[in-house]
mmCIF file with all atom_site columns, C-alpha atoms in Angstrom:
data_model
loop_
_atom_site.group_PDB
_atom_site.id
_atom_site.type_symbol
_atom_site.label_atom_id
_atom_site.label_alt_id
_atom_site.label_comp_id
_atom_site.label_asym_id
_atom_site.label_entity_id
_atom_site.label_seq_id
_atom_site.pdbx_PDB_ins_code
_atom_site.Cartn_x
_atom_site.Cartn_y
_atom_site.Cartn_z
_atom_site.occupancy
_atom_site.B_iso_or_equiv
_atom_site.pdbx_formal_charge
_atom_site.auth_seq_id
_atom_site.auth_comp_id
_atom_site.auth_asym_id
_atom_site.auth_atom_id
_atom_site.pdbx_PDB_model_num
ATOM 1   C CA . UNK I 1 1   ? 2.439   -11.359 9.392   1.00 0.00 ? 1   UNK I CA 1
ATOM 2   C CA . UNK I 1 2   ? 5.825   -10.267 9.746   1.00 0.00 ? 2   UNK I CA 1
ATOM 3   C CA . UNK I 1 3   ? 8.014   -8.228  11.663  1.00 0.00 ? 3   UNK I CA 1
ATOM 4   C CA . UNK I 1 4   ? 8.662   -4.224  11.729  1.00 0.00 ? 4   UNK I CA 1
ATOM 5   C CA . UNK I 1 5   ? 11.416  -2.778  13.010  1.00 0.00 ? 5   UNK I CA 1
ATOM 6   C CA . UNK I 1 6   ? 12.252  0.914   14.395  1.00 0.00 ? 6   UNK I CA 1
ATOM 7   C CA . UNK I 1 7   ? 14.244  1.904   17.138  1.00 0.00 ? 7   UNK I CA 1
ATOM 8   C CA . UNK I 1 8   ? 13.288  -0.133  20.008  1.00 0.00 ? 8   UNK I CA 1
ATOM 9   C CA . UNK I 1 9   ? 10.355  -1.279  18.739  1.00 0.00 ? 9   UNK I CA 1
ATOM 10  C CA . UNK I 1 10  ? 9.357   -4.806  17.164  1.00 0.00 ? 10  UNK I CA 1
ATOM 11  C CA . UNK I 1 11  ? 6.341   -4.875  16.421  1.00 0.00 ? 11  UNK I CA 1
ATOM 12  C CA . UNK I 1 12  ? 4.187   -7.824  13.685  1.00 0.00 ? 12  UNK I CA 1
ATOM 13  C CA . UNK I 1 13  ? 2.476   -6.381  11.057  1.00 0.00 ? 13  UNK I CA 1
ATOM 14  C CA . UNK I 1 14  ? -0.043  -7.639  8.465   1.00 0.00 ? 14  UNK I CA 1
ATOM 15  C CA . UNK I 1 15  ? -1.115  -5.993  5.677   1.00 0.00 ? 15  UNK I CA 1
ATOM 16  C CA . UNK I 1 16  ? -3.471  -8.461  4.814   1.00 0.00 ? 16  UNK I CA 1
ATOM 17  C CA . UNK I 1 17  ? -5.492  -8.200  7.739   1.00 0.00 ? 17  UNK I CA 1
ATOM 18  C CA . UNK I 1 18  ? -9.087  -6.269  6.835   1.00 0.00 ? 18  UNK I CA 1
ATOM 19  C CA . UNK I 1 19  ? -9.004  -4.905  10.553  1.00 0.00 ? 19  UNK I CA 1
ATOM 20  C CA . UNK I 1 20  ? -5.023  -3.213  10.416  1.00 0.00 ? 20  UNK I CA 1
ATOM 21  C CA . UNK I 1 21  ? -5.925  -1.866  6.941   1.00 0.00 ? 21  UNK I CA 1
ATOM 22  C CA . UNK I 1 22  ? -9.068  -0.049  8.038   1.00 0.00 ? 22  UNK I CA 1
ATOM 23  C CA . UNK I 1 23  ? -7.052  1.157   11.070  1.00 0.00 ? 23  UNK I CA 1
ATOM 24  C CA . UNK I 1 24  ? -4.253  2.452   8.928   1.00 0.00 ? 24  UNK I CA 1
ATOM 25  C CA . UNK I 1 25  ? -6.569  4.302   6.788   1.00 0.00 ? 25  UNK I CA 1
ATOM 26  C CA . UNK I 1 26  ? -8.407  5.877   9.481   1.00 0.00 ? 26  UNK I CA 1
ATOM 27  C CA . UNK I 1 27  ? -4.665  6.977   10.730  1.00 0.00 ? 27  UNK I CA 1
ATOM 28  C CA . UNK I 1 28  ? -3.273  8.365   7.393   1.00 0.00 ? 28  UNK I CA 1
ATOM 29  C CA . UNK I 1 29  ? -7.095  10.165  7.187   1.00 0.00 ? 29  UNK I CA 1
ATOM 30  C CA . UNK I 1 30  ? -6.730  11.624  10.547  1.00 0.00 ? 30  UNK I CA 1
ATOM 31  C CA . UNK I 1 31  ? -2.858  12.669  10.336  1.00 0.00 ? 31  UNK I CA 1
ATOM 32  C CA . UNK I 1 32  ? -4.111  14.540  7.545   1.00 0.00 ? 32  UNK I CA 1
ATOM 33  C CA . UNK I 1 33  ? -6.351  16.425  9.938   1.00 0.00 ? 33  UNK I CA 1
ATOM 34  C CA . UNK I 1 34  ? -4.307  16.907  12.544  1.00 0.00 ? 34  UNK I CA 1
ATOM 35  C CA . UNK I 1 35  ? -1.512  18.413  9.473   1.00 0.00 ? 35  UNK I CA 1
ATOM 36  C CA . UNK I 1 36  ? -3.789  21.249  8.778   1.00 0.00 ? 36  UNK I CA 1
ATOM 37  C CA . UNK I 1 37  ? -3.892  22.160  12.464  1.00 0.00 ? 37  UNK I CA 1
ATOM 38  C CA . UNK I 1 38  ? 0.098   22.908  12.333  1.00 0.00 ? 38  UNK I CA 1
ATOM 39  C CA . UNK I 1 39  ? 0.732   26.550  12.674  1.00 0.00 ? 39  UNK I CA 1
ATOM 40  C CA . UNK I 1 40  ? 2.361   27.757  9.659   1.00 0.00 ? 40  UNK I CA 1
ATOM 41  C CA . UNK I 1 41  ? 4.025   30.306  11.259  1.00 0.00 ? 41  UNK I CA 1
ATOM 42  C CA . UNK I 1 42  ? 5.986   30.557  14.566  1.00 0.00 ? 42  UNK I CA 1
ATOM 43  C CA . UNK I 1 43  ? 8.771   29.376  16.586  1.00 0.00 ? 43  UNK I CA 1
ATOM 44  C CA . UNK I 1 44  ? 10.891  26.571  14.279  1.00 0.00 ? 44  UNK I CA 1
ATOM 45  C CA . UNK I 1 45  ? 10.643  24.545  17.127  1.00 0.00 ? 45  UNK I CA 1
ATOM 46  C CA . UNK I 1 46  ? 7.336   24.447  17.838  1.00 0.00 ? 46  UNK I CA 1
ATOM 47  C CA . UNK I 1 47  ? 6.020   24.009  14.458  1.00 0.00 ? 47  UNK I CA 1
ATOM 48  C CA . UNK I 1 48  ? 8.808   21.218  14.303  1.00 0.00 ? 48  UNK I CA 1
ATOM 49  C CA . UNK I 1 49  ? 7.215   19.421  17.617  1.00 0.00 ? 49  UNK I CA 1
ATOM 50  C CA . UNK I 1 50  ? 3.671   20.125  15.918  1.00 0.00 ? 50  UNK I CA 1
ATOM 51  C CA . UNK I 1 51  ? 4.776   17.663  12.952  1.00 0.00 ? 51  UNK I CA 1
ATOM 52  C CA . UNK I 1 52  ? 6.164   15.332  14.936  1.00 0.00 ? 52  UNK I CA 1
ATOM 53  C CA . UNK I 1 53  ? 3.406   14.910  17.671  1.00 0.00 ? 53  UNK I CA 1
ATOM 54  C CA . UNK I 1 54  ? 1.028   14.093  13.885  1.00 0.00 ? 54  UNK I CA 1
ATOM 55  C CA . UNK I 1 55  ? 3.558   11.646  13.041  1.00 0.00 ? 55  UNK I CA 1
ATOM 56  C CA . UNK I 1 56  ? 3.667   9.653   16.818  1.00 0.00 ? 56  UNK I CA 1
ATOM 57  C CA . UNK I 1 57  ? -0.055  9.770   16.992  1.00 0.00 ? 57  UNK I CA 1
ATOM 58  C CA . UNK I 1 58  ? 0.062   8.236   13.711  1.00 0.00 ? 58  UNK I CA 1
ATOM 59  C CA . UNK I 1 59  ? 2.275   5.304   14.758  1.00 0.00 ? 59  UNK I CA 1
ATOM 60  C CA . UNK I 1 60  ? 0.531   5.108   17.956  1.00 0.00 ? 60  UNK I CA 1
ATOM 61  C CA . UNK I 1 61  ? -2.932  4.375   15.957  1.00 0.00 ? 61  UNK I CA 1
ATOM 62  C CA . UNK I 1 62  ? -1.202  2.237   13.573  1.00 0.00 ? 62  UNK I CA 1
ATOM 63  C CA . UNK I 1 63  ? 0.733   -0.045  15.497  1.00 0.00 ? 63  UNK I CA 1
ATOM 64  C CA . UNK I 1 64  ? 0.001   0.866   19.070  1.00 0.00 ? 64  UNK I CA 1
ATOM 65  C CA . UNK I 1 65  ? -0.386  3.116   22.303  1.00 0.00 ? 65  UNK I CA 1
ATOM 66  C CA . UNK I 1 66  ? 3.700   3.999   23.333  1.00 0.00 ? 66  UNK I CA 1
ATOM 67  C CA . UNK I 1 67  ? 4.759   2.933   19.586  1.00 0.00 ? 67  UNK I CA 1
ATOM 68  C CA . UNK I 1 68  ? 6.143   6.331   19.414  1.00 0.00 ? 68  UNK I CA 1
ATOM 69  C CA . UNK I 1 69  ? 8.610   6.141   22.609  1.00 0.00 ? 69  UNK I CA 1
ATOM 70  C CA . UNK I 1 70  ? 9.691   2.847   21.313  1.00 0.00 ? 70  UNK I CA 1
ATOM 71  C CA . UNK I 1 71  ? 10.755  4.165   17.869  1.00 0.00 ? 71  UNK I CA 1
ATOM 72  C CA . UNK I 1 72  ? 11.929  7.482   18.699  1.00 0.00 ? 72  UNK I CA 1
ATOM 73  C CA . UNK I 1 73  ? 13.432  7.024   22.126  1.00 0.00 ? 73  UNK I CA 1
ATOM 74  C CA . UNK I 1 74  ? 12.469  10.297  23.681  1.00 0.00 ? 74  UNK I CA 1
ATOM 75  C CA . UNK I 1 75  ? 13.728  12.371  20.640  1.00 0.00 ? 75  UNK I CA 1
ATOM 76  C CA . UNK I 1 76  ? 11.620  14.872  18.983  1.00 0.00 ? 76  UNK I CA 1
ATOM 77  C CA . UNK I 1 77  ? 13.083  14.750  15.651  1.00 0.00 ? 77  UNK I CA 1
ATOM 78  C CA . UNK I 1 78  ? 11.237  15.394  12.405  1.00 0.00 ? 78  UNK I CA 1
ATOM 79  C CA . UNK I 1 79  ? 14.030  13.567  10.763  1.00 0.00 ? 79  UNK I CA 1
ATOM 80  C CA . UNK I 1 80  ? 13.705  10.644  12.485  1.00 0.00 ? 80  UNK I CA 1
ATOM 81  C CA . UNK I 1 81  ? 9.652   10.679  11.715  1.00 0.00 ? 81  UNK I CA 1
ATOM 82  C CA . UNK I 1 82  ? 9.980   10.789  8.064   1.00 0.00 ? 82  UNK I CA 1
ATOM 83  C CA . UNK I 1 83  ? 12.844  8.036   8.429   1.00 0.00 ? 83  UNK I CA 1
ATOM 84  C CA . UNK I 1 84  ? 10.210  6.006   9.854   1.00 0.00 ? 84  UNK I CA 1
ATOM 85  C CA . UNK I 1 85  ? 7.262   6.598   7.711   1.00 0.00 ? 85  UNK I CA 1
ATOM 86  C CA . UNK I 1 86  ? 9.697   5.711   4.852   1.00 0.00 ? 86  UNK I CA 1
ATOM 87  C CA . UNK I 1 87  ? 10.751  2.341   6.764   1.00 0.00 ? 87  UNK I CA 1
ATOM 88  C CA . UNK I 1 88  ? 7.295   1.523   6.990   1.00 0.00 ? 88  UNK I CA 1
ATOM 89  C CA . UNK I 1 89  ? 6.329   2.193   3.547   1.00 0.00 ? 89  UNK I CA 1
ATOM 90  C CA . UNK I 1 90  ? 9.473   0.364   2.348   1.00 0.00 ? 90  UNK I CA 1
ATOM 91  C CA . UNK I 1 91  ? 8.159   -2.615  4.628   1.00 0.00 ? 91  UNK I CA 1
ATOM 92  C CA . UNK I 1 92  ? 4.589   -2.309  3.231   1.00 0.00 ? 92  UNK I CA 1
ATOM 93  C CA . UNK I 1 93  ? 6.110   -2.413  -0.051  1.00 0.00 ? 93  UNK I CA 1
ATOM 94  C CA . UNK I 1 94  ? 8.286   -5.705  0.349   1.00 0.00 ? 94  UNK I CA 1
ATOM 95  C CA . UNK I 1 95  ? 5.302   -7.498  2.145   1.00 0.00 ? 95  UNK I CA 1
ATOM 96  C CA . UNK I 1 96  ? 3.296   -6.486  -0.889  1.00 0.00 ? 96  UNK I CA 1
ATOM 97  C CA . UNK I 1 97  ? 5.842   -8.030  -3.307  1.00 0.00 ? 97  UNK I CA 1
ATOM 98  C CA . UNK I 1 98  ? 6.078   -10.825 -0.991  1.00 0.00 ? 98  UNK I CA 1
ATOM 99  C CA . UNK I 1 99  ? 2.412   -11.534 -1.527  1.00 0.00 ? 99  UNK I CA 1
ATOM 100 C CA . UNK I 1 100 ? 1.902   -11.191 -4.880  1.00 0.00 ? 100 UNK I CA 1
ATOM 101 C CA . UNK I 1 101 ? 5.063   -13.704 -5.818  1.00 0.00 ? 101 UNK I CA 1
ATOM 102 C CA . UNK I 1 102 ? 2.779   -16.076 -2.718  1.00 0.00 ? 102 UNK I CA 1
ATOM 103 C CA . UNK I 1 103 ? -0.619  -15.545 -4.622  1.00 0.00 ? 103 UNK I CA 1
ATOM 104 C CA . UNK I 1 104 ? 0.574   -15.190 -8.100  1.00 0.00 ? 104 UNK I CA 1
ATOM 105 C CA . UNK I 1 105 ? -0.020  -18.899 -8.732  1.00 0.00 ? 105 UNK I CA 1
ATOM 106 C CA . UNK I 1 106 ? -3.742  -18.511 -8.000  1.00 0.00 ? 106 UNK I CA 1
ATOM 107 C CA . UNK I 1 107 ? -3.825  -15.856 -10.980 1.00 0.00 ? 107 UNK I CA 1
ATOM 108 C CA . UNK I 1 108 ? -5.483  -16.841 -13.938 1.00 0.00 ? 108 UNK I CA 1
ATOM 109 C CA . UNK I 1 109 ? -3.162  -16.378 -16.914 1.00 0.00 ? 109 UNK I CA 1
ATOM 110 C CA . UNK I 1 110 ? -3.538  -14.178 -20.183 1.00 0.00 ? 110 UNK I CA 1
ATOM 111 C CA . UNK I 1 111 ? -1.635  -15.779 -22.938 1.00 0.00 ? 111 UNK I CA 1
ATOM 112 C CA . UNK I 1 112 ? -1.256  -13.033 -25.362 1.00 0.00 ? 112 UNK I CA 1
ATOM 113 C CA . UNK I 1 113 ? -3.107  -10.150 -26.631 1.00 0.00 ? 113 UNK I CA 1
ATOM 114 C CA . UNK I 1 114 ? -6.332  -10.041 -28.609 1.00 0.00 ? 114 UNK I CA 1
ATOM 115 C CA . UNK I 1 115 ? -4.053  -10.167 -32.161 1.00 0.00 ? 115 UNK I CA 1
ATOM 116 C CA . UNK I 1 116 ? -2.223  -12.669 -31.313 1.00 0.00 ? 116 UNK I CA 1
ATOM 117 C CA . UNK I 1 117 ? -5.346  -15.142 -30.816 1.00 0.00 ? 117 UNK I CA 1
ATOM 118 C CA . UNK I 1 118 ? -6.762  -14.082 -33.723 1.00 0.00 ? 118 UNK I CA 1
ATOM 119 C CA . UNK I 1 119 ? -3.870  -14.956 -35.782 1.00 0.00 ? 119 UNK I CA 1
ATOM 120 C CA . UNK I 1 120 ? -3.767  -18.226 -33.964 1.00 0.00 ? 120 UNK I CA 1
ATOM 121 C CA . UNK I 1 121 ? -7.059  -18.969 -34.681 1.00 0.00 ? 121 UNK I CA 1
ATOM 122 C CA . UNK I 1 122 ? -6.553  -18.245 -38.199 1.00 0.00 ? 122 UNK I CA 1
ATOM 123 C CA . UNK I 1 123 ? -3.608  -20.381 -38.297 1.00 0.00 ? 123 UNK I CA 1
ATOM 124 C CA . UNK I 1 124 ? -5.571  -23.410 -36.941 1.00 0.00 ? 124 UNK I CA 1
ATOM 125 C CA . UNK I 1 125 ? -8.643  -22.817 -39.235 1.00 0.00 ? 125 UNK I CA 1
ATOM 126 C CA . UNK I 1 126 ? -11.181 -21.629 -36.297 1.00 0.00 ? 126 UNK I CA 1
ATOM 127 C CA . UNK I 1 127 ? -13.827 -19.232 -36.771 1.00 0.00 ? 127 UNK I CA 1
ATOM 128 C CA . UNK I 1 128 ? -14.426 -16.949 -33.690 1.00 0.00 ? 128 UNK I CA 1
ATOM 129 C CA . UNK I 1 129 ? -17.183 -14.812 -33.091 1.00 0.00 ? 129 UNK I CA 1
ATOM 130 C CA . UNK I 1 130 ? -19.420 -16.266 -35.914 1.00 0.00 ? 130 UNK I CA 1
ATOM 131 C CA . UNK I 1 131 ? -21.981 -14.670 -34.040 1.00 0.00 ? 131 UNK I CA 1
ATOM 132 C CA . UNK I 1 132 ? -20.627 -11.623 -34.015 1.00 0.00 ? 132 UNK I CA 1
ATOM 133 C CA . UNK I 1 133 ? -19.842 -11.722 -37.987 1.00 0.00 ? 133 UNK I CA 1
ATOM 134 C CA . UNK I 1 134 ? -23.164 -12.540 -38.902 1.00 0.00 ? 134 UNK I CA 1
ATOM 135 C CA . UNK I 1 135 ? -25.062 -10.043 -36.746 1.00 0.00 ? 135 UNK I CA 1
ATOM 136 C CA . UNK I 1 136 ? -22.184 -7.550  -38.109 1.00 0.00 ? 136 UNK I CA 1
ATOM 137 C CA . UNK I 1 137 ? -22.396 -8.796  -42.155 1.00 0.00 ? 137 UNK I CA 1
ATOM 138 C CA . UNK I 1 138 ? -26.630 -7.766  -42.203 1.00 0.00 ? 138 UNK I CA 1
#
């Protein structure tokens, strides 16, 4: 868990929880939604304040009721939204990197490719896939 930063807002976030991940992908799934709804045509301004009210629901499903206020501080800016959908995906990002160097130890590791064994092999006098061979020489 670590912790995400906007605005005024802390708030700890873990993107290995099962629960936040569901949550987030019921968010992006309905911001989606609500993006068709936006008029496409219109006063600037209001089609502006349509994006952003999909983009503070979003954080407000995401991270919390009132995450919006916190991170935007009263400012209806769609600016300022995609600045913080990029912060968060840059944050998702470096907690995923972060995880992979914590887990990469448990990996198992491939030494090599397929021709590279086989030449080993060769070199050491073993005989792979005799099975194989004598299925394959019939």
């Amino acid at each position: 868990m670590s912790l995400f930063k906007f605005g005024d807002l802390e708030a700890e976030i873990d993107f290995t929880d099962v629960d936040f991940l569901e949550n987030l992908d019921e968010a992006k799934r309905l911001m989606q939604e609500e993006a068709k709804q936006i008029p496409k045509t219109g006063k600037t301004a209001d089609i502006i304040r349509a994006q952003c009210q999909c983009y503070f629901n979003f954080f407000d499903r995401v991270i919390g009721e009132g995450a919006h206020e916190a991170m935007f501080l009263g400012k209806t800016s769609l600016n300022s939204c995609l600045d913080a959908t990029d912060a968060l995906l840059a944050f998702e990002n470096s907690e995923a990197v972060k995880m992979n160097e914590r887990y990469s130890e448990y990996t198992v590791k491939q030494h090599g490719n397929r021709q590279r064994k086989r030449n080993y092999n060769k070199q050491q006098g073993k005989k792979t896939n005799q099975n194989f061979n004598a299925v394959r020489n019939r």
